Amino acid sequence: MSSQSPLKTNGSSHYHEPSPLATTATSASDLYNDAKNANFGDYEDDQVNDDDEAHLALSELTLHPKPVKEPYYKKLKLRTPLNTRPASPYTLNPPIDSDGLSWPSLGARQRIESTEEEAKAREQRIAGAVKTILTELGEDVDREGLLETPERYARAMLFFTKGYEDNIKDVIKRAVFEEDHDEMVIVKDIEIFSLCEHHLVPFFGKVHIGYIPNKKVLGLSKLARLAEMYARRFQVQERLTKQIAIALSEILQPRGVAVVMEATHMCMVSRGVQKTGAVTSTSCMLGCFRSQQKTRDEFLTLLGRH
């Protein structure tokens, strides 16, 4: 028997020496080719062809790959956005649909296209649900103070979420202008009011928007209207910040966009941990604000945050 054979006889037992391919092969194809070309020697009992030797060496070296660990939300079978559709670097959906709606909910178009009778029926259904809630909380919905509260609450909720009905084309209108300006434009301290989608209670604060034009500028009031449109929905602050930035980037195609938001959340102040002084800050930097530190630092300095 050849001394190079990886299979040696020691009495009645057999054992394998480590294959010389283990330190040289770097991929499955390399393993196969190296195994096929390797000199395994002659066997006294059985003659194995080259292809079988190659497959044997490949199986010995690759062993069993470690299973990929599934994300926890898949194990729990949660229907999260990241679990139900592919994500791009900045958002889960295109920022603006062909008809001008931006990130519409499943019922947004139905709400927009409702007739007057359908809108009234929706308001009455919301009011009926509020009556049920008040009753379950131990209140008397027939007493004077609460007699018309369900209807008032229904109208208020429709107003708080009116951003679902806003068409971005109607918000921006004809306020995009050609202008030879390539320096930073910032609008600070835009007040926003929104509803936390986790507890349906308010969060409010200020948003600061900056961008560097690329031959196009937007009417200054439209920046505030853009923030208002996205705020008047059920939101989380992180997504609200990002949506404003991406929508502005889609509309103007500027060199860069920066959005910083600071807000107080009633779900953290009035319940739960009950920390009244807590302020949440979020930011979204796109284009040159993301890639160039000096540009980002200039923006934060002008905000007085650096």
Short mmCIF file of C-alpha atoms in Angstrom, two decimals:
data_model
loop_
_atom_site.label_atom_id
_atom_site.label_comp_id
_atom_site.label_asym_id
_atom_site.label_seq_id
_atom_site.Cartn_x
_atom_site.Cartn_y
_atom_site.Cartn_z
CA MET A 1 0.00 0.00 0.00
CA SER A 2 1.24 3.49 -0.83
CA SER A 3 2.46 5.55 2.12
CA GLN A 4 0.44 8.55 0.78
CA SER A 5 -2.92 6.85 1.22
CA PRO A 6 -5.23 8.51 3.80
CA LEU A 7 -6.62 5.05 4.63
CA LYS A 8 -4.28 2.84 6.66
CA THR A 9 -4.72 -0.61 8.18
CA ASN A 10 -3.93 -1.20 11.84
CA GLY A 11 -5.07 -4.70 12.72
CA SER A 12 -8.78 -5.00 11.98
CA SER A 13 -9.62 -1.32 12.47
CA HIS A 14 -9.37 1.55 10.01
CA TYR A 15 -8.79 5.22 10.59
CA HIS A 16 -8.39 8.38 8.51
CA GLU A 17 -5.57 10.85 8.65
CA PRO A 18 -6.38 14.57 8.12
CA SER A 19 -6.66 15.33 4.42
CA PRO A 20 -3.92 17.54 2.92
CA LEU A 21 -6.67 19.49 1.17
CA ALA A 22 -7.97 20.99 4.39
CA THR A 23 -5.41 23.79 4.44
CA THR A 24 -5.48 24.69 0.75
CA ALA A 25 -9.08 24.60 -0.49
CA THR A 26 -11.14 27.78 -0.10
CA SER A 27 -14.44 26.95 -1.83
CA ALA A 28 -16.61 24.02 -2.82
CA SER A 29 -15.25 24.05 -6.39
CA ASP A 30 -11.66 24.21 -5.08
CA LEU A 31 -12.37 21.30 -2.76
CA TYR A 32 -13.74 19.22 -5.60
CA ASN A 33 -10.89 19.98 -8.00
CA ASP A 34 -8.20 19.47 -5.37
CA ALA A 35 -9.78 16.22 -4.26
CA LYS A 36 -10.01 14.99 -7.85
CA ASN A 37 -6.35 15.78 -8.55
CA ALA A 38 -5.02 14.48 -5.22
CA ASN A 39 -2.95 11.27 -5.11
CA PHE A 40 -4.74 8.98 -2.69
CA GLY A 41 -2.57 5.92 -3.46
CA ASP A 42 -3.60 2.40 -4.23
CA TYR A 43 -6.00 0.34 -2.22
CA GLU A 44 -5.32 -3.38 -1.77
CA ASP A 45 -8.97 -4.37 -1.40
CA ASP A 46 -11.16 -1.98 -3.42
CA GLN A 47 -10.35 0.32 -6.29
CA VAL A 48 -12.33 3.59 -6.11
CA ASN A 49 -12.50 5.87 -9.15
CA ASP A 50 -11.27 9.47 -9.04
CA ASP A 51 -14.75 11.04 -8.94
CA ASP A 52 -15.77 8.98 -5.92
CA GLU A 53 -12.56 9.96 -4.14
CA ALA A 54 -13.25 13.62 -4.86
CA HIS A 55 -16.78 13.43 -3.49
CA LEU A 56 -15.52 11.58 -0.42
CA ALA A 57 -12.91 14.25 0.31
CA LEU A 58 -15.45 17.02 -0.32
CA SER A 59 -17.93 15.51 2.14
CA GLU A 60 -15.23 15.07 4.77
CA LEU A 61 -14.02 18.66 4.49
CA THR A 62 -17.33 20.47 4.25
CA LEU A 63 -19.00 18.38 6.99
CA HIS A 64 -22.40 19.83 7.96
CA PRO A 65 -22.92 23.61 7.52
CA LYS A 66 -24.15 25.47 10.58
CA PRO A 67 -27.88 26.24 10.23
CA VAL A 68 -28.78 29.89 9.72
CA LYS A 69 -30.57 31.33 12.74
CA GLU A 70 -33.99 32.77 11.91
CA PRO A 71 -34.89 36.26 13.16
CA TYR A 72 -36.97 36.22 16.34
CA TYR A 73 -39.96 37.84 14.67
CA LYS A 74 -40.23 34.94 12.20
CA LYS A 75 -40.26 32.44 15.03
CA LEU A 76 -43.04 34.40 16.69
CA LYS A 77 -44.82 34.68 13.32
CA LEU A 78 -45.27 38.44 13.71
CA ARG A 79 -46.48 40.36 10.66
CA THR A 80 -43.99 43.20 10.92
CA PRO A 81 -43.12 45.40 7.91
CA LEU A 82 -39.65 43.86 7.77
CA ASN A 83 -41.23 40.42 7.75
CA THR A 84 -43.83 41.00 5.06
CA ARG A 85 -42.01 42.89 2.31
CA PRO A 86 -38.45 43.63 1.19
CA ALA A 87 -36.73 46.74 2.52
CA SER A 88 -34.57 49.25 0.69
CA PRO A 89 -31.85 51.24 2.51
CA TYR A 90 -34.18 54.06 3.56
CA THR A 91 -37.78 52.91 3.38
CA LEU A 92 -40.09 49.95 2.93
CA ASN A 93 -42.26 51.45 0.19
CA PRO A 94 -41.82 53.98 -2.62
CA PRO A 95 -42.13 57.47 -1.10
CA ILE A 96 -44.76 58.72 -3.56
CA ASP A 97 -47.26 56.66 -5.52
CA SER A 98 -48.21 57.49 -9.11
CA ASP A 99 -51.45 59.13 -7.98
CA GLY A 100 -49.69 61.44 -5.51
CA LEU A 101 -50.40 59.54 -2.30
CA SER A 102 -47.38 58.92 -0.11
CA TRP A 103 -47.13 55.69 1.87
CA PRO A 104 -50.92 55.21 1.92
CA SER A 105 -52.49 52.85 4.44
CA LEU A 106 -54.70 50.01 3.27
CA GLY A 107 -57.86 52.09 3.68
CA ALA A 108 -56.50 55.47 2.60
CA ARG A 109 -57.95 55.41 -0.91
CA GLN A 110 -61.31 54.17 0.36
CA ARG A 111 -61.40 57.06 2.80
CA ILE A 112 -60.48 59.59 0.10
CA GLU A 113 -62.98 58.27 -2.42
CA SER A 114 -65.87 58.01 0.07
CA THR A 115 -69.16 59.72 -0.73
CA GLU A 116 -70.73 62.08 1.79
CA GLU A 117 -73.05 59.30 3.00
CA GLU A 118 -70.14 56.85 3.40
CA ALA A 119 -68.11 59.44 5.33
CA LYS A 120 -71.04 60.06 7.67
CA ALA A 121 -71.50 56.33 8.23
CA ARG A 122 -67.78 56.00 9.07
CA GLU A 123 -68.08 58.78 11.65
CA GLN A 124 -71.08 57.05 13.23
CA ARG A 125 -69.21 53.73 13.44
CA ILE A 126 -66.31 55.43 15.22
CA ALA A 127 -68.73 57.13 17.63
CA GLY A 128 -70.39 53.78 18.36
CA ALA A 129 -67.02 52.25 19.18
CA VAL A 130 -66.22 55.14 21.52
CA LYS A 131 -69.52 54.59 23.36
CA THR A 132 -68.52 50.99 23.93
CA ILE A 133 -65.13 52.07 25.30
CA LEU A 134 -66.69 54.63 27.66
CA THR A 135 -69.21 52.08 28.91
CA GLU A 136 -66.50 49.47 29.53
CA LEU A 137 -64.50 52.07 31.48
CA GLY A 138 -67.44 52.45 33.87
CA GLU A 139 -68.92 55.71 32.57
CA ASP A 140 -72.51 56.69 31.88
CA VAL A 141 -72.65 57.71 28.23
CA ASP A 142 -76.08 59.28 28.76
CA ARG A 143 -74.99 61.87 31.30
CA GLU A 144 -74.78 65.48 30.13
CA GLY A 145 -70.99 65.77 29.93
CA LEU A 146 -70.61 62.67 27.73
CA LEU A 147 -73.80 62.88 25.73
CA GLU A 148 -72.12 64.09 22.52
CA THR A 149 -68.56 63.08 23.36
CA PRO A 150 -68.48 60.01 21.03
CA GLU A 151 -69.39 62.13 18.00
CA ARG A 152 -66.92 64.87 19.00
CA TYR A 153 -64.18 62.29 19.47
CA ALA A 154 -64.93 60.74 16.07
CA ARG A 155 -64.58 64.12 14.35
CA ALA A 156 -61.40 64.85 16.30
CA MET A 157 -59.79 61.54 15.29
CA LEU A 158 -60.66 62.12 11.66
CA PHE A 159 -58.91 65.50 11.92
CA PHE A 160 -55.87 64.11 13.76
CA THR A 161 -55.41 61.59 10.93
CA LYS A 162 -56.29 63.82 7.97
CA GLY A 163 -52.78 63.34 6.61
CA TYR A 164 -53.92 60.02 5.12
CA GLU A 165 -56.15 61.98 2.75
CA ASP A 166 -53.51 64.52 1.68
CA ASN A 167 -52.18 64.22 -1.83
CA ILE A 168 -48.57 65.37 -1.99
CA LYS A 169 -49.20 67.00 -5.37
CA ASP A 170 -51.84 69.20 -3.76
CA VAL A 171 -49.54 69.99 -0.84
CA ILE A 172 -46.59 71.04 -3.00
CA LYS A 173 -48.68 72.42 -5.91
CA ARG A 174 -46.48 74.66 -8.11
CA ALA A 175 -44.03 75.70 -5.40
CA VAL A 176 -40.93 74.11 -6.97
CA PHE A 177 -38.80 76.83 -8.57
CA GLU A 178 -35.68 76.85 -10.71
CA GLU A 179 -33.00 78.79 -8.84
CA ASP A 180 -29.22 79.01 -9.14
CA HIS A 181 -28.57 78.44 -5.45
CA ASP A 182 -26.35 75.71 -4.05
CA GLU A 183 -26.02 76.69 -0.39
CA MET A 184 -27.84 75.23 2.58
CA VAL A 185 -31.50 76.09 3.19
CA ILE A 186 -32.86 75.48 6.70
CA VAL A 187 -36.29 75.97 8.26
CA LYS A 188 -36.16 75.49 12.04
CA ASP A 189 -38.67 75.01 14.83
CA ILE A 190 -41.60 73.69 12.79
CA GLU A 191 -44.16 72.58 15.38
CA ILE A 192 -45.64 69.14 14.84
CA PHE A 193 -48.40 67.22 16.58
CA SER A 194 -48.95 63.52 15.96
CA LEU A 195 -50.40 60.36 17.51
CA CYS A 196 -48.25 57.47 18.70
CA GLU A 197 -49.51 54.37 16.93
CA HIS A 198 -48.65 52.15 19.90
CA HIS A 199 -50.95 53.82 22.45
CA LEU A 200 -52.94 56.33 20.36
CA VAL A 201 -51.82 59.20 22.57
CA PRO A 202 -50.11 62.41 21.39
CA PHE A 203 -46.48 63.19 20.85
CA PHE A 204 -45.48 66.72 19.91
CA GLY A 205 -42.40 68.84 19.39
CA LYS A 206 -40.38 70.57 16.70
CA VAL A 207 -38.80 69.49 13.44
CA HIS A 208 -35.88 71.16 11.68
CA ILE A 209 -35.47 70.64 7.92
CA GLY A 210 -32.46 71.48 5.80
CA TYR A 211 -31.39 70.75 2.23
CA ILE A 212 -28.81 71.79 -0.33
CA PRO A 213 -30.52 72.59 -3.65
CA ASN A 214 -29.55 71.18 -7.01
CA LYS A 215 -30.94 73.97 -9.24
CA LYS A 216 -34.38 73.63 -7.62
CA VAL A 217 -35.82 75.15 -4.44
CA LEU A 218 -39.12 74.61 -2.64
CA GLY A 219 -41.37 77.31 -1.24
CA LEU A 220 -40.50 77.64 2.43
CA SER A 221 -44.05 77.14 3.71
CA LYS A 222 -44.18 73.81 1.85
CA LEU A 223 -41.55 72.37 4.16
CA ALA A 224 -43.87 72.97 7.09
CA ARG A 225 -46.84 71.59 5.13
CA LEU A 226 -44.84 68.48 4.28
CA ALA A 227 -44.08 67.87 7.96
CA GLU A 228 -47.75 68.50 8.86
CA MET A 229 -48.97 66.01 6.26
CA TYR A 230 -46.92 63.13 7.65
CA ALA A 231 -47.50 64.11 11.28
CA ARG A 232 -51.29 63.91 10.89
CA ARG A 233 -51.19 60.12 10.83
CA PHE A 234 -50.58 57.36 13.32
CA GLN A 235 -46.81 57.49 13.60
CA VAL A 236 -43.62 56.64 15.37
CA GLN A 237 -41.08 59.45 15.52
CA GLU A 238 -38.36 57.50 13.73
CA ARG A 239 -40.55 56.86 10.71
CA LEU A 240 -41.98 60.37 10.67
CA THR A 241 -38.47 61.86 10.53
CA LYS A 242 -37.46 59.55 7.70
CA GLN A 243 -40.62 60.08 5.65
CA ILE A 244 -40.18 63.86 5.62
CA ALA A 245 -36.57 63.52 4.47
CA ILE A 246 -37.24 60.97 1.74
CA ALA A 247 -40.27 62.80 0.36
CA LEU A 248 -38.30 66.06 0.11
CA SER A 249 -35.46 64.20 -1.60
CA GLU A 250 -37.92 62.67 -4.07
CA ILE A 251 -39.55 66.02 -4.88
CA LEU A 252 -36.43 68.16 -5.36
CA GLN A 253 -33.62 65.68 -6.09
CA PRO A 254 -31.27 67.93 -4.05
CA ARG A 255 -27.64 67.32 -3.21
CA GLY A 256 -28.65 66.39 0.31
CA VAL A 257 -31.44 66.49 2.89
CA ALA A 258 -31.26 66.64 6.69
CA VAL A 259 -34.14 66.37 9.15
CA VAL A 260 -33.89 66.54 12.94
CA MET A 261 -36.90 66.11 15.21
CA GLU A 262 -37.26 66.62 18.97
CA ALA A 263 -40.50 65.53 20.60
CA THR A 264 -42.18 64.72 23.90
CA HIS A 265 -44.23 61.54 23.99
CA MET A 266 -47.25 61.37 26.26
CA CYS A 267 -47.03 57.57 26.27
CA MET A 268 -43.75 58.05 28.15
CA VAL A 269 -44.76 61.10 30.20
CA SER A 270 -48.30 60.37 31.40
CA ARG A 271 -48.04 56.58 31.69
CA GLY A 272 -45.42 53.85 31.82
CA VAL A 273 -42.11 55.21 33.06
CA GLN A 274 -43.68 58.69 33.65
CA LYS A 275 -40.56 60.79 33.00
CA THR A 276 -41.88 64.28 32.32
CA GLY A 277 -38.58 65.82 31.25
CA ALA A 278 -37.69 63.22 28.61
CA VAL A 279 -37.26 64.48 25.05
CA THR A 280 -36.68 62.13 22.11
CA SER A 281 -34.40 63.28 19.27
CA THR A 282 -34.23 61.60 15.87
CA SER A 283 -32.47 62.49 12.63
CA CYS A 284 -32.30 61.42 9.01
CA MET A 285 -29.40 62.47 6.80
CA LEU A 286 -29.40 61.83 3.05
CA GLY A 287 -26.97 62.64 0.25
CA CYS A 288 -24.06 64.90 1.14
CA PHE A 289 -25.33 65.30 4.71
CA ARG A 290 -24.75 61.58 5.19
CA SER A 291 -21.48 61.29 3.28
CA GLN A 292 -19.74 64.55 4.28
CA GLN A 293 -19.10 65.22 7.93
CA LYS A 294 -18.34 68.93 7.41
CA THR A 295 -21.73 69.48 5.79
CA ARG A 296 -23.47 67.60 8.58
CA ASP A 297 -21.56 69.55 11.23
CA GLU A 298 -22.50 72.86 9.58
CA PHE A 299 -26.18 71.92 9.69
CA LEU A 300 -26.04 70.88 13.35
CA THR A 301 -24.07 74.03 14.24
CA LEU A 302 -26.70 76.25 12.60
CA LEU A 303 -29.32 74.41 14.65
CA GLY A 304 -27.31 75.11 17.78
CA ARG A 305 -26.98 71.38 18.46
CA HIS A 306 -23.23 70.93 17.92
#
